C-alpha positions as CSV (number, residue, x, y, z in Angstrom):
1,M,9.8,12.6,13.2
2,S,9.9,10.3,16.2
3,V,6.9,8.4,17.2
4,D,8.4,7.5,20.5
5,R,6.7,8.9,23.6
6,P,8.6,10.5,26.4
7,V,5.5,9.9,28.6
8,P,3.8,6.6,29.6
9,E,1.7,4.7,27.0
10,R,-1.7,6.1,26.3
11,T,-4.0,3.6,28.0
12,H,-7.3,5.3,27.4
13,V,-8.9,8.1,25.5
14,V,-11.5,10.4,27.0
15,T,-14.0,11.7,24.5
16,S,-16.8,14.2,24.6
17,G,-17.9,14.0,21.0
18,T,-19.7,11.9,18.5
19,F,-18.1,9.5,16.1
20,A,-19.6,9.8,12.6
21,A,-18.7,8.2,9.3
22,V,-17.3,10.4,6.5
23,P,-18.0,8.0,3.5
24,Q,-16.9,10.6,1.0
25,G,-13.4,10.3,2.4
26,F,-13.2,6.7,1.0
27,E,-14.0,7.1,-2.6
28,G,-12.6,3.6,-3.4
29,G,-14.6,2.0,-0.6
30,E,-17.3,-0.5,-1.5
31,G,-20.7,-0.3,0.2
32,S,-20.7,-0.6,4.0
33,L,-16.9,-0.5,4.1
34,R,-17.1,3.3,3.7
35,Y,-18.7,3.5,7.2
36,V,-16.2,1.4,9.2
37,I,-13.8,4.2,10.3
38,K,-15.5,7.1,12.1
39,P,-13.6,10.2,13.3
40,E,-14.7,12.0,16.4
41,F,-16.5,15.3,16.1
42,Q,-16.6,17.6,19.1
43,S,-18.5,20.8,19.7
44,V,-16.3,23.6,21.0
45,P,-17.0,27.3,21.7
46,A,-15.8,29.6,18.9
47,P,-12.8,31.7,20.0
48,G,-14.0,35.1,21.2
49,D,-17.7,34.2,20.8
50,A,-18.9,31.6,23.3
51,G,-22.4,31.9,21.7
52,R,-21.1,30.2,18.6
53,V,-20.1,26.6,18.4
54,L,-17.5,25.1,16.0
55,F,-16.8,21.4,15.2
56,A,-13.3,20.1,16.1
57,V,-12.0,16.8,14.8
58,P,-9.2,15.4,17.0
59,R,-6.7,13.7,14.7
60,G,-5.2,11.3,17.3
61,H,-8.0,8.7,17.4
62,A,-11.0,7.3,15.5
63,L,-13.6,4.6,16.0
64,L,-13.4,1.3,14.2
65,D,-17.0,0.3,13.8
66,L,-17.0,-3.4,12.7
67,A,-20.8,-3.6,13.3
68,A,-21.3,-1.3,10.3
69,V,-19.8,-3.8,7.9
70,N,-21.9,-6.0,5.6
71,L,-19.6,-9.1,5.2
72,A,-20.8,-9.4,1.5
73,D,-18.8,-6.2,0.9
74,L,-15.5,-7.9,1.6
75,D,-13.6,-9.0,-1.5
76,R,-10.9,-11.7,-1.0
77,F,-9.0,-10.6,-4.2
78,A,-8.9,-7.0,-3.1
79,L,-7.7,-8.1,0.3
80,A,-4.9,-10.1,-1.3
81,R,-3.9,-7.1,-3.4
82,D,-3.9,-4.9,-0.2
83,C,-1.5,-7.3,1.4
84,E,0.8,-6.9,-1.6
85,L,0.6,-3.1,-1.5
86,V,1.3,-2.9,2.2
87,A,4.1,-5.4,2.0
88,A,5.8,-3.4,-0.8
89,A,5.5,-0.2,1.2
90,V,6.9,-1.8,4.3
91,R,9.7,-3.4,2.4
92,D,10.7,-0.5,0.2
93,H,9.4,2.7,2.0
94,F,9.4,2.0,5.7
95,D,10.7,5.5,6.6
96,D,7.9,7.0,4.7
97,L,5.4,4.9,6.6
98,L,6.9,6.1,9.9
99,R,6.4,9.7,8.7
100,V,2.7,9.0,8.0
101,V,2.2,7.5,11.5
102,A,4.2,10.4,13.1
103,A,1.9,12.9,11.4
104,F,-1.0,11.7,13.4
105,G,0.9,11.3,16.7
106,P,1.0,13.7,19.6
107,H,3.1,16.3,17.9
108,G,1.8,16.0,14.3
109,T,1.0,19.2,12.5
110,T,-1.5,20.0,9.8
111,E,1.5,20.3,7.3
112,Q,2.8,16.9,8.3
113,Q,-0.7,15.4,7.9
114,A,-1.0,16.9,4.4
115,E,2.4,15.4,3.6
116,A,1.2,12.1,5.0
117,L,-1.6,12.1,2.5
118,E,0.8,12.7,-0.4
119,I,3.0,9.9,0.8
120,A,0.1,7.5,1.2
121,E,-1.2,8.4,-2.3
122,R,2.3,7.8,-3.8
123,L,2.5,4.4,-2.0
124,K,-1.0,3.5,-3.1
125,L,-2.1,3.3,0.5
126,T,-5.1,5.5,0.5
127,E,-8.5,3.9,-0.1
128,S,-8.9,5.4,-3.6
129,A,-5.3,4.7,-4.7
130,A,-5.5,1.1,-3.4
131,A,-8.8,0.6,-5.2
132,K,-7.3,1.9,-8.4
133,A,-4.5,-0.6,-7.9
134,G,-6.9,-3.5,-7.4
135,G,-7.2,-3.4,-3.6
136,G,-9.2,-1.4,-1.2
137,L,-7.7,-1.0,2.3
138,L,-10.9,-0.8,4.2
139,G,-11.5,-4.5,3.9
140,M,-8.0,-5.1,5.3
141,V,-8.8,-2.8,8.2
142,V,-11.9,-4.8,9.0
143,I,-10.1,-8.2,8.9
144,V,-7.1,-7.0,10.9
145,G,-9.2,-5.0,13.3
146,A,-11.5,-8.0,14.0
147,C,-8.4,-10.2,14.6
148,L,-6.9,-7.6,16.9
149,F,-10.2,-7.1,18.7
150,A,-10.3,-10.9,19.3
151,S,-6.9,-10.8,21.0
152,C,-7.8,-7.7,22.9
153,F,-11.0,-9.0,24.3
154,A,-9.8,-12.5,24.9
155,S,-9.6,-11.8,28.7
156,C,-12.2,-9.0,28.9
157,P,-14.6,-9.9,30.5
158,P,-13.5,-13.2,31.9
159,P,-15.4,-16.2,30.6
160,K,-17.4,-16.7,33.8
161,G,-18.0,-13.0,34.5
162,G,-16.5,-10.9,37.2
163,E,-13.7,-8.3,37.1
164,T,-10.8,-8.2,34.8
165,T,-7.2,-7.9,36.0
166,P,-5.0,-5.3,34.3
167,P,-2.0,-7.0,32.6
168,D,0.5,-5.0,34.7
169,K,-0.9,-6.4,38.0
């Protein structure tokens, strides 16, 4: 179940698909929050029939589209409840949370991902379960994502333009 990587950190993701919202996946989501997370959809040739195209959905990454959010859809009380739900899960079920993360890592299987959904439901950490418990995790994703983006982009691009310097140089 390890989430450790025997290879160097993944520093980039090459994509050839389209990122599209799946709002029906977030039945507890309010308004525009249902559109913030977008998985990638790729067109791939059907096995044995190059004339047919199938859609593949890589499970290792998704787009966090903060521009899709209407700020009026954020609820401070739901966000506070989300913090309580996440804190309880971290405090009391950390190993289960690691299993959820590992399921979507480089060696995660479909079976592990199905188990991850069951774990997340039990811990009230899916959008619908969190909403039923008074939260709604998409708002938390928006707030935390924006704060992390702020730290990520603090030096990119530099304030007066020009090139950025990678942190390992």
